Amino acid sequence: MSAAPQEAAGSRAGASARLRVPLVPLLAALVAASAVLLGAGSAQAAGYRYWSFWEGNGKNWEYATQGPSLLRPDDGTVQGFRFAVSEDSGDAAQPRRAPGFGAICADTPAKDGRKRVALVIDSGTTTDAPDGEKPPALRTACAQVAPDASSAEALAAVAKPLRYDDSAMLCAISGYPKSGCGEQVSGDRDGAKPSDPAKTADGQGKQDQDKGEEGDAGGPSVGLLVGIGAVLLLGIAAVAQARRRR
């Protein structure tokens, strides 16, 4: 073999060796990145234990955009309060009974100079309850109050005692819970996701108070899987490109 072919072979071998060496740390970095992404997906976001406030639109619940002390409902309004662990308003659990004014206020006749506000008070499940406390059963009430009364005043008329913190946040309804107010809760939060409200307005679709709500399946999110796939594709592309250069 002439010197030229030997030099060419040696050059190709050296180039191949140089290309193979960086692949080891590259693949190690890809594995580490995938592990980090998987770890992030398994972590549970922190939530907050509090009473959320809802307005009925006749069929479904909508998260209230004003607090109960500011909102002044019209006669015939249906409002709901739900105690649960939630991350934010988009994650908040709805009252587990449909907003039906007719069924709730059927035994409260209209009166001049007064308005009627139907209330659904859902204390949630044992999963969301503070340690050592048992949530009261879901109940409804028809508050008959002055025309200019706020939602908080309507609630106080049928569900005392109420407890507020220094910032006027509603902490307890009818004394539940005994302590705490919007405290942060971390870890698994089964039962803290929104449940579908009952489908009927006459109360026939009321869910059993003792039944917990379905939680997350605990698997990785779609975004996480896409991220992992992108990392692995980059690794495959790098390996393929290195082989073509040999």
C-alpha angles and dihedrals in degrees: 000000000000123000092251096059090044091052091047092050091047091049092051091047091049092048091048091050091048091051094047096051097063090049092070096061090037093057090043090054091049092052091049092049091051090050091052091050092049091048091051091051093053094052116099119230116236119254137191129239110225148123111272121204124224140183124213119227094193095272110029142020124259124194108252115246092204131049120253092252091058102037117087108195125209124239109282095030122143119210132178138204122199128185114209146120110271137163095218143325092292090055098040119127116241126226109274096232129071118253101254114161095182094057096043098046098033092112095045110079120210116263132197114256092017136088131211123227119186114216132197112197112192115179092190131226135313088256090066096038120108116254113287096014132107118208116239117243119275110267141176132216138182111224116202108198143151116296093250096045119130125231089256090055091049090051092048090054092063109018111044138190100057123180127205133181127229091276092054093253112154106246106168139016119201087354095304120161101025093213142005131057125214093333120174117256123192135189130040113359105188109172095025097101120098114275123212111259118240112281098227129064096213095072095252090115094056111138122231108269091221094057116099121222122251113263132204119297088235095231126132117281124250091252091053093051091049090052093050090047091052092051092050092047090053089052093050091048092051092051092047092049091050091052093051091054094055 
